[in-house]
Amino acid sequence: AYAGRGLRVVGVNPGLTETERVSEGLAADARQTGTTPEAALQKHVARIPLGRIAKPEEIADAVVFLASARPFPPARTRRAW
């Protein structure tokens, strides 16, 4: 509705990302299941199509690109990062 006015609306939902908070959550998961944090991480990574968790700088790069004035793909185009 606002594209004709030059307004873009995008969302970023990165999923599991390599942060201190995620590390704490994996440690808690490991304690609850009686495993190691590494095993808890592997359990989660097994469900990620990319086969690994994201790095914060990867998310930041995507956000910077989306917020920039660079040419943007046309509407109704889906881009896989």
mmCIF file with all atom_site columns, N, CA and C in Angstrom:
data_model
loop_
_atom_site.group_PDB
_atom_site.id
_atom_site.type_symbol
_atom_site.label_atom_id
_atom_site.label_alt_id
_atom_site.label_comp_id
_atom_site.label_asym_id
_atom_site.label_entity_id
_atom_site.label_seq_id
_atom_site.pdbx_PDB_ins_code
_atom_site.Cartn_x
_atom_site.Cartn_y
_atom_site.Cartn_z
_atom_site.occupancy
_atom_site.B_iso_or_equiv
_atom_site.pdbx_formal_charge
_atom_site.auth_seq_id
_atom_site.auth_comp_id
_atom_site.auth_asym_id
_atom_site.auth_atom_id
_atom_site.pdbx_PDB_model_num
ATOM 1   N N  . ALA A 1 1  ? 0.808  -1.194  0.000  1.00 0.00 ? 1  ALA A N  1
ATOM 2   C CA . ALA A 1 1  ? 0.000  0.000   0.000  1.00 0.00 ? 1  ALA A CA 1
ATOM 3   C C  . ALA A 1 1  ? 0.855  1.263   0.000  1.00 0.00 ? 1  ALA A C  1
ATOM 4   N N  . TYR A 1 2  ? 2.074  1.160   0.520  1.00 0.00 ? 2  TYR A N  1
ATOM 5   C CA . TYR A 1 2  ? 2.926  2.347   0.609  1.00 0.00 ? 2  TYR A CA 1
ATOM 6   C C  . TYR A 1 2  ? 4.084  2.329   -0.376 1.00 0.00 ? 2  TYR A C  1
ATOM 7   N N  . ALA A 1 3  ? 4.219  1.287   -1.192 1.00 0.00 ? 3  ALA A N  1
ATOM 8   C CA . ALA A 1 3  ? 5.344  1.181   -2.122 1.00 0.00 ? 3  ALA A CA 1
ATOM 9   C C  . ALA A 1 3  ? 5.360  2.356   -3.099 1.00 0.00 ? 3  ALA A C  1
ATOM 10  N N  . GLY A 1 4  ? 4.191  2.798   -3.520 1.00 0.00 ? 4  GLY A N  1
ATOM 11  C CA . GLY A 1 4  ? 4.107  3.933   -4.435 1.00 0.00 ? 4  GLY A CA 1
ATOM 12  C C  . GLY A 1 4  ? 4.648  5.221   -3.825 1.00 0.00 ? 4  GLY A C  1
ATOM 13  N N  . ARG A 1 5  ? 4.745  5.259   -2.517 1.00 0.00 ? 5  ARG A N  1
ATOM 14  C CA . ARG A 1 5  ? 5.285  6.428   -1.808 1.00 0.00 ? 5  ARG A CA 1
ATOM 15  C C  . ARG A 1 5  ? 6.756  6.239   -1.438 1.00 0.00 ? 5  ARG A C  1
ATOM 16  N N  . GLY A 1 6  ? 7.326  5.129   -1.908 1.00 0.00 ? 6  GLY A N  1
ATOM 17  C CA . GLY A 1 6  ? 8.736  4.880   -1.652 1.00 0.00 ? 6  GLY A CA 1
ATOM 18  C C  . GLY A 1 6  ? 9.039  4.239   -0.311 1.00 0.00 ? 6  GLY A C  1
ATOM 19  N N  . LEU A 1 7  ? 8.021  3.725   0.356  1.00 0.00 ? 7  LEU A N  1
ATOM 20  C CA . LEU A 1 7  ? 8.216  3.108   1.667  1.00 0.00 ? 7  LEU A CA 1
ATOM 21  C C  . LEU A 1 7  ? 8.311  1.599   1.522  1.00 0.00 ? 7  LEU A C  1
ATOM 22  N N  . ARG A 1 8  ? 9.363  1.030   2.107  1.00 0.00 ? 8  ARG A N  1
ATOM 23  C CA . ARG A 1 8  ? 9.528  -0.421  2.121  1.00 0.00 ? 8  ARG A CA 1
ATOM 24  C C  . ARG A 1 8  ? 9.342  -0.904  3.543  1.00 0.00 ? 8  ARG A C  1
ATOM 25  N N  . VAL A 1 9  ? 8.685  -2.024  3.666  1.00 0.00 ? 9  VAL A N  1
ATOM 26  C CA . VAL A 1 9  ? 8.514  -2.646  4.983  1.00 0.00 ? 9  VAL A CA 1
ATOM 27  C C  . VAL A 1 9  ? 9.079  -4.055  4.877  1.00 0.00 ? 9  VAL A C  1
ATOM 28  N N  . VAL A 1 10 ? 10.070 -4.328  5.707  1.00 0.00 ? 10 VAL A N  1
ATOM 29  C CA . VAL A 1 10 ? 10.675 -5.660  5.711  1.00 0.00 ? 10 VAL A CA 1
ATOM 30  C C  . VAL A 1 10 ? 10.789 -6.134  7.153  1.00 0.00 ? 10 VAL A C  1
ATOM 31  N N  . GLY A 1 11 ? 10.904 -7.417  7.313  1.00 0.00 ? 11 GLY A N  1
ATOM 32  C CA . GLY A 1 11 ? 11.082 -7.985  8.645  1.00 0.00 ? 11 GLY A CA 1
ATOM 33  C C  . GLY A 1 11 ? 12.255 -8.949  8.629  1.00 0.00 ? 11 GLY A C  1
ATOM 34  N N  . VAL A 1 12 ? 12.929 -9.022  9.745  1.00 0.00 ? 12 VAL A N  1
ATOM 35  C CA . VAL A 1 12 ? 14.052 -9.944  9.885  1.00 0.00 ? 12 VAL A CA 1
ATOM 36  C C  . VAL A 1 12 ? 13.773 -10.818 11.096 1.00 0.00 ? 12 VAL A C  1
ATOM 37  N N  . ASN A 1 13 ? 13.726 -12.120 10.859 1.00 0.00 ? 13 ASN A N  1
ATOM 38  C CA . ASN A 1 13 ? 13.484 -13.088 11.925 1.00 0.00 ? 13 ASN A CA 1
ATOM 39  C C  . ASN A 1 13 ? 14.560 -14.169 11.800 1.00 0.00 ? 13 ASN A C  1
ATOM 40  N N  . PRO A 1 14 ? 15.719 -13.925 12.409 1.00 0.00 ? 14 PRO A N  1
ATOM 41  C CA . PRO A 1 14 ? 16.876 -14.769 12.128 1.00 0.00 ? 14 PRO A CA 1
ATOM 42  C C  . PRO A 1 14 ? 16.872 -16.167 12.719 1.00 0.00 ? 14 PRO A C  1
ATOM 43  N N  . GLY A 1 15 ? 16.054 -16.454 13.686 1.00 0.00 ? 15 GLY A N  1
ATOM 44  C CA . GLY A 1 15 ? 16.118 -17.772 14.309 1.00 0.00 ? 15 GLY A CA 1
ATOM 45  C C  . GLY A 1 15 ? 17.303 -17.873 15.262 1.00 0.00 ? 15 GLY A C  1
ATOM 46  N N  . LEU A 1 16 ? 17.788 -19.086 15.459 1.00 0.00 ? 16 LEU A N  1
ATOM 47  C CA . LEU A 1 16 ? 18.855 -19.330 16.424 1.00 0.00 ? 16 LEU A CA 1
ATOM 48  C C  . LEU A 1 16 ? 20.139 -18.635 15.977 1.00 0.00 ? 16 LEU A C  1
ATOM 49  N N  . THR A 1 17 ? 20.671 -17.774 16.847 1.00 0.00 ? 17 THR A N  1
ATOM 50  C CA . THR A 1 17 ? 21.852 -16.974 16.538 1.00 0.00 ? 17 THR A CA 1
ATOM 51  C C  . THR A 1 17 ? 22.884 -17.132 17.648 1.00 0.00 ? 17 THR A C  1
ATOM 52  N N  . GLU A 1 18 ? 24.129 -17.170 17.270 1.00 0.00 ? 18 GLU A N  1
ATOM 53  C CA . GLU A 1 18 ? 25.253 -17.375 18.186 1.00 0.00 ? 18 GLU A CA 1
ATOM 54  C C  . GLU A 1 18 ? 25.414 -16.166 19.116 1.00 0.00 ? 18 GLU A C  1
ATOM 55  N N  . THR A 1 19 ? 24.725 -16.205 20.262 1.00 0.00 ? 19 THR A N  1
ATOM 56  C CA . THR A 1 19 ? 24.805 -15.126 21.239 1.00 0.00 ? 19 THR A CA 1
ATOM 57  C C  . THR A 1 19 ? 24.985 -15.712 22.630 1.00 0.00 ? 19 THR A C  1
ATOM 58  N N  . GLU A 1 20 ? 25.322 -14.849 23.569 1.00 0.00 ? 20 GLU A N  1
ATOM 59  C CA . GLU A 1 20 ? 25.466 -15.301 24.954 1.00 0.00 ? 20 GLU A CA 1
ATOM 60  C C  . GLU A 1 20 ? 24.152 -15.857 25.482 1.00 0.00 ? 20 GLU A C  1
ATOM 61  N N  . ARG A 1 21 ? 23.063 -15.208 25.128 1.00 0.00 ? 21 ARG A N  1
ATOM 62  C CA . ARG A 1 21 ? 21.742 -15.655 25.593 1.00 0.00 ? 21 ARG A CA 1
ATOM 63  C C  . ARG A 1 21 ? 21.419 -17.059 25.078 1.00 0.00 ? 21 ARG A C  1
ATOM 64  N N  . VAL A 1 22 ? 21.737 -17.324 23.825 1.00 0.00 ? 22 VAL A N  1
ATOM 65  C CA . VAL A 1 22 ? 21.503 -18.658 23.268 1.00 0.00 ? 22 VAL A CA 1
ATOM 66  C C  . VAL A 1 22 ? 22.398 -19.677 23.973 1.00 0.00 ? 22 VAL A C  1
ATOM 67  N N  . SER A 1 23 ? 23.637 -19.314 24.245 1.00 0.00 ? 23 SER A N  1
ATOM 68  C CA . SER A 1 23 ? 24.544 -20.214 24.971 1.00 0.00 ? 23 SER A CA 1
ATOM 69  C C  . SER A 1 23 ? 23.981 -20.562 26.345 1.00 0.00 ? 23 SER A C  1
ATOM 70  N N  . GLU A 1 24 ? 23.418 -19.563 27.023 1.00 0.00 ? 24 GLU A N  1
ATOM 71  C CA . GLU A 1 24 ? 22.802 -19.808 28.328 1.00 0.00 ? 24 GLU A CA 1
ATOM 72  C C  . GLU A 1 24 ? 21.610 -20.755 28.194 1.00 0.00 ? 24 GLU A C  1
ATOM 73  N N  . GLY A 1 25 ? 20.815 -20.551 27.160 1.00 0.00 ? 25 GLY A N  1
ATOM 74  C CA . GLY A 1 25 ? 19.661 -21.417 26.929 1.00 0.00 ? 25 GLY A CA 1
ATOM 75  C C  . GLY A 1 25 ? 20.068 -22.850 26.611 1.00 0.00 ? 25 GLY A C  1
ATOM 76  N N  . LEU A 1 26 ? 21.125 -22.998 25.833 1.00 0.00 ? 26 LEU A N  1
ATOM 77  C CA . LEU A 1 26 ? 21.619 -24.336 25.513 1.00 0.00 ? 26 LEU A CA 1
ATOM 78  C C  . LEU A 1 26 ? 22.161 -25.022 26.760 1.00 0.00 ? 26 LEU A C  1
ATOM 79  N N  . ALA A 1 27 ? 22.826 -24.271 27.626 1.00 0.00 ? 27 ALA A N  1
ATOM 80  C CA . ALA A 1 27 ? 23.328 -24.841 28.881 1.00 0.00 ? 27 ALA A CA 1
ATOM 81  C C  . ALA A 1 27 ? 22.168 -25.288 29.764 1.00 0.00 ? 27 ALA A C  1
ATOM 82  N N  . ALA A 1 28 ? 21.109 -24.488 29.816 1.00 0.00 ? 28 ALA A N  1
ATOM 83  C CA . ALA A 1 28 ? 19.923 -24.860 30.604 1.00 0.00 ? 28 ALA A CA 1
ATOM 84  C C  . ALA A 1 28 ? 19.255 -26.098 30.013 1.00 0.00 ? 28 ALA A C  1
ATOM 85  N N  . ASP A 1 29 ? 19.156 -26.149 28.691 1.00 0.00 ? 29 ASP A N  1
ATOM 86  C CA . ASP A 1 29 ? 18.584 -27.306 28.015 1.00 0.00 ? 29 ASP A CA 1
ATOM 87  C C  . ASP A 1 29 ? 19.410 -28.554 28.332 1.00 0.00 ? 29 ASP A C  1
ATOM 88  N N  . ALA A 1 30 ? 20.720 -28.417 28.313 1.00 0.00 ? 30 ALA A N  1
ATOM 89  C CA . ALA A 1 30 ? 21.605 -29.548 28.608 1.00 0.00 ? 30 ALA A CA 1
ATOM 90  C C  . ALA A 1 30 ? 21.415 -30.039 30.041 1.00 0.00 ? 30 ALA A C  1
ATOM 91  N N  . ARG A 1 31 ? 21.287 -29.113 30.980 1.00 0.00 ? 31 ARG A N  1
ATOM 92  C CA . ARG A 1 31 ? 21.062 -29.507 32.376 1.00 0.00 ? 31 ARG A CA 1
ATOM 93  C C  . ARG A 1 31 ? 19.756 -30.262 32.519 1.00 0.00 ? 31 ARG A C  1
ATOM 94  N N  . GLN A 1 32 ? 18.709 -29.793 31.870 1.00 0.00 ? 32 GLN A N  1
ATOM 95  C CA . GLN A 1 32 ? 17.397 -30.429 31.974 1.00 0.00 ? 32 GLN A CA 1
ATOM 96  C C  . GLN A 1 32 ? 17.362 -31.813 31.342 1.00 0.00 ? 32 GLN A C  1
ATOM 97  N N  . THR A 1 33 ? 18.146 -31.996 30.290 1.00 0.00 ? 33 THR A N  1
ATOM 98  C CA . THR A 1 33 ? 18.114 -33.277 29.583 1.00 0.00 ? 33 THR A CA 1
ATOM 99  C C  . THR A 1 33 ? 19.269 -34.193 29.964 1.00 0.00 ? 33 THR A C  1
ATOM 100 N N  . GLY A 1 34 ? 20.163 -33.704 30.817 1.00 0.00 ? 34 GLY A N  1
ATOM 101 C CA . GLY A 1 34 ? 21.283 -34.524 31.263 1.00 0.00 ? 34 GLY A CA 1
ATOM 102 C C  . GLY A 1 34 ? 22.338 -34.743 30.192 1.00 0.00 ? 34 GLY A C  1
ATOM 103 N N  . THR A 1 35 ? 22.481 -33.764 29.293 1.00 0.00 ? 35 THR A N  1
ATOM 104 C CA . THR A 1 35 ? 23.484 -33.859 28.233 1.00 0.00 ? 35 THR A CA 1
ATOM 105 C C  . THR A 1 35 ? 24.481 -32.716 28.370 1.00 0.00 ? 35 THR A C  1
ATOM 106 N N  . THR A 1 36 ? 25.267 -32.509 27.354 1.00 0.00 ? 36 THR A N  1
ATOM 107 C CA . THR A 1 36 ? 26.227 -31.397 27.335 1.00 0.00 ? 36 THR A CA 1
ATOM 108 C C  . THR A 1 36 ? 25.649 -30.250 26.507 1.00 0.00 ? 36 THR A C  1
ATOM 109 N N  . PRO A 1 37 ? 26.160 -29.033 26.716 1.00 0.00 ? 37 PRO A N  1
ATOM 110 C CA . PRO A 1 37 ? 25.726 -27.923 25.862 1.00 0.00 ? 37 PRO A CA 1
ATOM 111 C C  . PRO A 1 37 ? 25.997 -28.194 24.377 1.00 0.00 ? 37 PRO A C  1
ATOM 112 N N  . GLU A 1 38 ? 27.089 -28.889 24.081 1.00 0.00 ? 38 GLU A N  1
ATOM 113 C CA . GLU A 1 38 ? 27.407 -29.210 22.687 1.00 0.00 ? 38 GLU A CA 1
ATOM 114 C C  . GLU A 1 38 ? 26.352 -30.149 22.090 1.00 0.00 ? 38 GLU A C  1
ATOM 115 N N  . ALA A 1 39 ? 25.916 -31.122 22.890 1.00 0.00 ? 39 ALA A N  1
ATOM 116 C CA . ALA A 1 39 ? 24.868 -32.041 22.422 1.00 0.00 ? 39 ALA A CA 1
ATOM 117 C C  . ALA A 1 39 ? 23.547 -31.300 22.232 1.00 0.00 ? 39 ALA A C  1
ATOM 118 N N  . ALA A 1 40 ? 23.247 -30.377 23.141 1.00 0.00 ? 40 ALA A N  1
ATOM 119 C CA . ALA A 1 40 ? 22.027 -29.573 23.006 1.00 0.00 ? 40 ALA A CA 1
ATOM 120 C C  . ALA A 1 40 ? 22.092 -28.730 21.736 1.00 0.00 ? 40 ALA A C  1
ATOM 121 N N  . LEU A 1 41 ? 23.256 -28.157 21.463 1.00 0.00 ? 41 LEU A N  1
ATOM 122 C CA . LEU A 1 41 ? 23.423 -27.365 20.241 1.00 0.00 ? 41 LEU A CA 1
ATOM 123 C C  . LEU A 1 41 ? 23.204 -28.235 19.009 1.00 0.00 ? 41 LEU A C  1
ATOM 124 N N  . GLN A 1 42 ? 23.809 -29.406 18.987 1.00 0.00 ? 42 GLN A N  1
ATOM 125 C CA . GLN A 1 42 ? 23.661 -30.293 17.836 1.00 0.00 ? 42 GLN A CA 1
ATOM 126 C C  . GLN A 1 42 ? 22.214 -30.710 17.618 1.00 0.00 ? 42 GLN A C  1
ATOM 127 N N  . LYS A 1 43 ? 21.467 -30.886 18.713 1.00 0.00 ? 43 LYS A N  1
ATOM 128 C CA . LYS A 1 43 ? 20.045 -31.236 18.605 1.00 0.00 ? 43 LYS A CA 1
ATOM 129 C C  . LYS A 1 43 ? 19.288 -30.123 17.871 1.00 0.00 ? 43 LYS A C  1
ATOM 130 N N  . HIS A 1 44 ? 19.592 -28.888 18.206 1.00 0.00 ? 44 HIS A N  1
ATOM 131 C CA . HIS A 1 44 ? 18.920 -27.754 17.567 1.00 0.00 ? 44 HIS A CA 1
ATOM 132 C C  . HIS A 1 44 ? 19.410 -27.555 16.132 1.00 0.00 ? 44 HIS A C  1
ATOM 133 N N  . VAL A 1 45 ? 20.709 -27.675 15.918 1.00 0.00 ? 45 VAL A N  1
ATOM 134 C CA . VAL A 1 45 ? 21.282 -27.484 14.585 1.00 0.00 ? 45 VAL A CA 1
ATOM 135 C C  . VAL A 1 45 ? 20.728 -28.512 13.605 1.00 0.00 ? 45 VAL A C  1
ATOM 136 N N  . ALA A 1 46 ? 20.444 -29.696 14.079 1.00 0.00 ? 46 ALA A N  1
ATOM 137 C CA . ALA A 1 46 ? 19.903 -30.748 13.206 1.00 0.00 ? 46 ALA A CA 1
ATOM 138 C C  . ALA A 1 46 ? 18.585 -30.339 12.552 1.00 0.00 ? 46 ALA A C  1
ATOM 139 N N  . ARG A 1 47 ? 17.879 -29.384 13.156 1.00 0.00 ? 47 ARG A N  1
ATOM 140 C CA . ARG A 1 47 ? 16.588 -28.936 12.604 1.00 0.00 ? 47 ARG A CA 1
ATOM 141 C C  . ARG A 1 47 ? 16.728 -27.703 11.714 1.00 0.00 ? 47 ARG A C  1
ATOM 142 N N  . ILE A 1 48 ? 17.943 -27.190 11.543 1.00 0.00 ? 48 ILE A N  1
ATOM 143 C CA . ILE A 1 48 ? 18.163 -25.980 10.758 1.00 0.00 ? 48 ILE A CA 1
ATOM 144 C C  . ILE A 1 48 ? 18.614 -26.372 9.352  1.00 0.00 ? 48 ILE A C  1
ATOM 145 N N  . PRO A 1 49 ? 17.893 -25.953 8.315  1.00 0.00 ? 49 PRO A N  1
ATOM 146 C CA . PRO A 1 49 ? 18.258 -26.339 6.949  1.00 0.00 ? 49 PRO A CA 1
ATOM 147 C C  . PRO A 1 49 ? 19.697 -25.979 6.567  1.00 0.00 ? 49 PRO A C  1
ATOM 148 N N  . LEU A 1 50 ? 20.196 -24.864 7.047  1.00 0.00 ? 50 LEU A N  1
ATOM 149 C CA . LEU A 1 50 ? 21.557 -24.440 6.724  1.00 0.00 ? 50 LEU A CA 1
ATOM 150 C C  . LEU A 1 50 ? 22.600 -25.310 7.422  1.00 0.00 ? 50 LEU A C  1
ATOM 151 N N  . GLY A 1 51 ? 22.193 -26.000 8.483  1.00 0.00 ? 51 GLY A N  1
ATOM 152 C CA . GLY A 1 51 ? 23.102 -26.891 9.189  1.00 0.00 ? 51 GLY A CA 1
ATOM 153 C C  . GLY A 1 51 ? 23.991 -26.216 10.211 1.00 0.00 ? 51 GLY A C  1
ATOM 154 N N  . ARG A 1 52 ? 23.667 -24.983 10.556 1.00 0.00 ? 52 ARG A N  1
ATOM 155 C CA . ARG A 1 52 ? 24.428 -24.247 11.573 1.00 0.00 ? 52 ARG A CA 1
ATOM 156 C C  . ARG A 1 52 ? 23.578 -23.080 12.064 1.00 0.00 ? 52 ARG A C  1
ATOM 157 N N  . ILE A 1 53 ? 23.975 -22.516 13.219 1.00 0.00 ? 53 ILE A N  1
ATOM 158 C CA . ILE A 1 53 ? 23.260 -21.336 13.693 1.00 0.00 ? 53 ILE A CA 1
ATOM 159 C C  . ILE A 1 53 ? 23.889 -20.095 13.065 1.00 0.00 ? 53 ILE A C  1
ATOM 160 N N  . ALA A 1 54 ? 23.128 -19.031 13.054 1.00 0.00 ? 54 ALA A N  1
ATOM 161 C CA . ALA A 1 54 ? 23.592 -17.781 12.443 1.00 0.00 ? 54 ALA A CA 1
ATOM 162 C C  . ALA A 1 54 ? 24.588 -17.068 13.343 1.00 0.00 ? 54 ALA A C  1
ATOM 163 N N  . LYS A 1 55 ? 25.406 -16.250 12.724 1.00 0.00 ? 55 LYS A N  1
ATOM 164 C CA . LYS A 1 55 ? 26.335 -15.388 13.458 1.00 0.00 ? 55 LYS A CA 1
ATOM 165 C C  . LYS A 1 55 ? 25.732 -13.986 13.500 1.00 0.00 ? 55 LYS A C  1
ATOM 166 N N  . PRO A 1 56 ? 25.921 -13.258 14.601 1.00 0.00 ? 56 PRO A N  1
ATOM 167 C CA . PRO A 1 56 ? 25.328 -11.923 14.705 1.00 0.00 ? 56 PRO A CA 1
ATOM 168 C C  . PRO A 1 56 ? 25.688 -11.003 13.542 1.00 0.00 ? 56 PRO A C  1
ATOM 169 N N  . GLU A 1 57 ? 26.924 -11.090 13.055 1.00 0.00 ? 57 GLU A N  1
ATOM 170 C CA . GLU A 1 57 ? 27.328 -10.204 11.958 1.00 0.00 ? 57 GLU A CA 1
ATOM 171 C C  . GLU A 1 57 ? 26.591 -10.529 10.659 1.00 0.00 ? 57 GLU A C  1
ATOM 172 N N  . GLU A 1 58 ? 26.159 -11.771 10.485 1.00 0.00 ? 58 GLU A N  1
ATOM 173 C CA . GLU A 1 58 ? 25.374 -12.120 9.298  1.00 0.00 ? 58 GLU A CA 1
ATOM 174 C C  . GLU A 1 58 ? 24.003 -11.439 9.350  1.00 0.00 ? 58 GLU A C  1
ATOM 175 N N  . ILE A 1 59 ? 23.421 -11.425 10.529 1.00 0.00 ? 59 ILE A N  1
ATOM 176 C CA . ILE A 1 59 ? 22.120 -10.764 10.697 1.00 0.00 ? 59 ILE A CA 1
ATOM 177 C C  . ILE A 1 59 ? 22.286 -9.267  10.504 1.00 0.00 ? 59 ILE A C  1
ATOM 178 N N  . ALA A 1 60 ? 23.341 -8.718  11.089 1.00 0.00 ? 60 ALA A N  1
ATOM 179 C CA . ALA A 1 60 ? 23.602 -7.276  10.957 1.00 0.00 ? 60 ALA A CA 1
ATOM 180 C C  . ALA A 1 60 ? 23.787 -6.894  9.489  1.00 0.00 ? 60 ALA A C  1
ATOM 181 N N  . ASP A 1 61 ? 24.541 -7.688  8.732  1.00 0.00 ? 61 ASP A N  1
ATOM 182 C CA . ASP A 1 61 ? 24.752 -7.394  7.308  1.00 0.00 ? 61 ASP A CA 1
ATOM 183 C C  . ASP A 1 61 ? 23.427 -7.370  6.548  1.00 0.00 ? 61 ASP A C  1
ATOM 184 N N  . ALA A 1 62 ? 22.546 -8.317  6.841  1.00 0.00 ? 62 ALA A N  1
ATOM 185 C CA . ALA A 1 62 ? 21.249 -8.353  6.167  1.00 0.00 ? 62 ALA A CA 1
ATOM 186 C C  . ALA A 1 62 ? 20.421 -7.127  6.521  1.00 0.00 ? 62 ALA A C  1
ATOM 187 N N  . VAL A 1 63 ? 20.435 -6.735  7.787  1.00 0.00 ? 63 VAL A N  1
ATOM 188 C CA . VAL A 1 63 ? 19.665 -5.564  8.223  1.00 0.00 ? 63 VAL A CA 1
ATOM 189 C C  . VAL A 1 63 ? 20.208 -4.294  7.575  1.00 0.00 ? 63 VAL A C  1
ATOM 190 N N  . VAL A 1 64 ? 21.527 -4.155  7.526  1.00 0.00 ? 64 VAL A N  1
ATOM 191 C CA . VAL A 1 64 ? 22.131 -2.973  6.896  1.00 0.00 ? 64 VAL A CA 1
ATOM 192 C C  . VAL A 1 64 ? 21.735 -2.908  5.431  1.00 0.00 ? 64 VAL A C  1
ATOM 193 N N  . PHE A 1 65 ? 21.794 -4.041  4.740  1.00 0.00 ? 65 PHE A N  1
ATOM 194 C CA . PHE A 1 65 ? 21.392 -4.062  3.335  1.00 0.00 ? 65 PHE A CA 1
ATOM 195 C C  . PHE A 1 65 ? 19.930 -3.651  3.178  1.00 0.00 ? 65 PHE A C  1
ATOM 196 N N  . LEU A 1 66 ? 19.062 -4.242  3.992  1.00 0.00 ? 66 LEU A N  1
ATOM 197 C CA . LEU A 1 66 ? 17.635 -3.951  3.865  1.00 0.00 ? 66 LEU A CA 1
ATOM 198 C C  . LEU A 1 66 ? 17.303 -2.504  4.206  1.00 0.00 ? 66 LEU A C  1
ATOM 199 N N  . ALA A 1 67 ? 18.084 -1.902  5.097  1.00 0.00 ? 67 ALA A N  1
ATOM 200 C CA . ALA A 1 67 ? 17.839 -0.517  5.490  1.00 0.00 ? 67 ALA A CA 1
ATOM 201 C C  . ALA A 1 67 ? 18.505 0.487   4.556  1.00 0.00 ? 67 ALA A C  1
ATOM 202 N N  . SER A 1 68 ? 19.324 0.013   3.644  1.00 0.00 ? 68 SER A N  1
ATOM 203 C CA . SER A 1 68 ? 20.058 0.916   2.758  1.00 0.00 ? 68 SER A CA 1
ATOM 204 C C  . SER A 1 68 ? 19.173 1.420   1.624  1.00 0.00 ? 68 SER A C  1
ATOM 205 N N  . ALA A 1 69 ? 19.719 2.349   0.867  1.00 0.00 ? 69 ALA A N  1
ATOM 206 C CA . ALA A 1 69 ? 19.014 2.900   -0.289 1.00 0.00 ? 69 ALA A CA 1
ATOM 207 C C  . ALA A 1 69 ? 19.361 2.133   -1.564 1.00 0.00 ? 69 ALA A C  1
ATOM 208 N N  . ARG A 1 70 ? 20.060 1.013   -1.442 1.00 0.00 ? 70 ARG A N  1
ATOM 209 C CA . ARG A 1 70 ? 20.404 0.209   -2.621 1.00 0.00 ? 70 ARG A CA 1
ATOM 210 C C  . ARG A 1 70 ? 19.131 -0.265  -3.321 1.00 0.00 ? 70 ARG A C  1
ATOM 211 N N  . PRO A 1 71 ? 19.246 -0.562  -4.603 1.00 0.00 ? 71 PRO A N  1
ATOM 212 C CA . PRO A 1 71 ? 18.066 -1.090  -5.303 1.00 0.00 ? 71 PRO A CA 1
ATOM 213 C C  . PRO A 1 71 ? 17.552 -2.343  -4.617 1.00 0.00 ? 71 PRO A C  1
ATOM 214 N N  . PHE A 1 72 ? 16.268 -2.459  -4.564 1.00 0.00 ? 72 PHE A N  1
ATOM 215 C CA . PHE A 1 72 ? 15.616 -3.546  -3.853 1.00 0.00 ? 72 PHE A CA 1
ATOM 216 C C  . PHE A 1 72 ? 14.899 -4.430  -4.856 1.00 0.00 ? 72 PHE A C  1
ATOM 217 N N  . PRO A 1 73 ? 14.847 -5.724  -4.625 1.00 0.00 ? 73 PRO A N  1
ATOM 218 C CA . PRO A 1 73 ? 14.114 -6.592  -5.570 1.00 0.00 ? 73 PRO A CA 1
ATOM 219 C C  . PRO A 1 73 ? 12.662 -6.146  -5.707 1.00 0.00 ? 73 PRO A C  1
ATOM 220 N N  . PRO A 1 74 ? 12.068 -6.394  -6.844 1.00 0.00 ? 74 PRO A N  1
ATOM 221 C CA . PRO A 1 74 ? 10.664 -5.997  -7.032 1.00 0.00 ? 74 PRO A CA 1
ATOM 222 C C  . PRO A 1 74 ? 9.734  -6.692  -6.038 1.00 0.00 ? 74 PRO A C  1
ATOM 223 N N  . ALA A 1 75 ? 8.583  -6.106  -5.857 1.00 0.00 ? 75 ALA A N  1
ATOM 224 C CA . ALA A 1 75 ? 7.585  -6.684  -4.942 1.00 0.00 ? 75 ALA A CA 1
ATOM 225 C C  . ALA A 1 75 ? 7.273  -8.112  -5.376 1.00 0.00 ? 75 ALA A C  1
ATOM 226 N N  . ARG A 1 76 ? 6.887  -8.909  -4.398 1.00 0.00 ? 76 ARG A N  1
ATOM 227 C CA . ARG A 1 76 ? 6.527  -10.316 -4.611 1.00 0.00 ? 76 ARG A CA 1
ATOM 228 C C  . ARG A 1 76 ? 7.724  -11.164 -5.054 1.00 0.00 ? 76 ARG A C  1
ATOM 229 N N  . THR A 1 77 ? 8.892  -10.718 -4.724 1.00 0.00 ? 77 THR A N  1
ATOM 230 C CA . THR A 1 77 ? 10.103 -11.506 -4.980 1.00 0.00 ? 77 THR A CA 1
ATOM 231 C C  . THR A 1 77 ? 10.583 -12.009 -3.644 1.00 0.00 ? 77 THR A C  1
ATOM 232 N N  . ARG A 1 78 ? 10.878 -13.280 -3.597 1.00 0.00 ? 78 ARG A N  1
ATOM 233 C CA . ARG A 1 78 ? 11.361 -13.859 -2.369 1.00 0.00 ? 78 ARG A CA 1
ATOM 234 C C  . ARG A 1 78 ? 12.850 -14.128 -2.507 1.00 0.00 ? 78 ARG A C  1
ATOM 235 N N  . ARG A 1 79 ? 13.629 -13.637 -1.576 1.00 0.00 ? 79 ARG A N  1
ATOM 236 C CA . ARG A 1 79 ? 15.074 -13.812 -1.637 1.00 0.00 ? 79 ARG A CA 1
ATOM 237 C C  . ARG A 1 79 ? 15.530 -14.642 -0.451 1.00 0.00 ? 79 ARG A C  1
ATOM 238 N N  . ALA A 1 80 ? 16.281 -15.680 -0.725 1.00 0.00 ? 80 ALA A N  1
ATOM 239 C CA . ALA A 1 80 ? 16.834 -16.522 0.352  1.00 0.00 ? 80 ALA A CA 1
ATOM 240 C C  . ALA A 1 80 ? 18.225 -16.023 0.688  1.00 0.00 ? 80 ALA A C  1
ATOM 241 N N  . TRP A 1 81 ? 18.422 -15.673 1.925  1.00 0.00 ? 81 TRP A N  1
ATOM 242 C CA . TRP A 1 81 ? 19.745 -15.198 2.345  1.00 0.00 ? 81 TRP A CA 1
ATOM 243 C C  . TRP A 1 81 ? 20.511 -16.389 2.686  1.00 0.00 ? 81 TRP A C  1
#
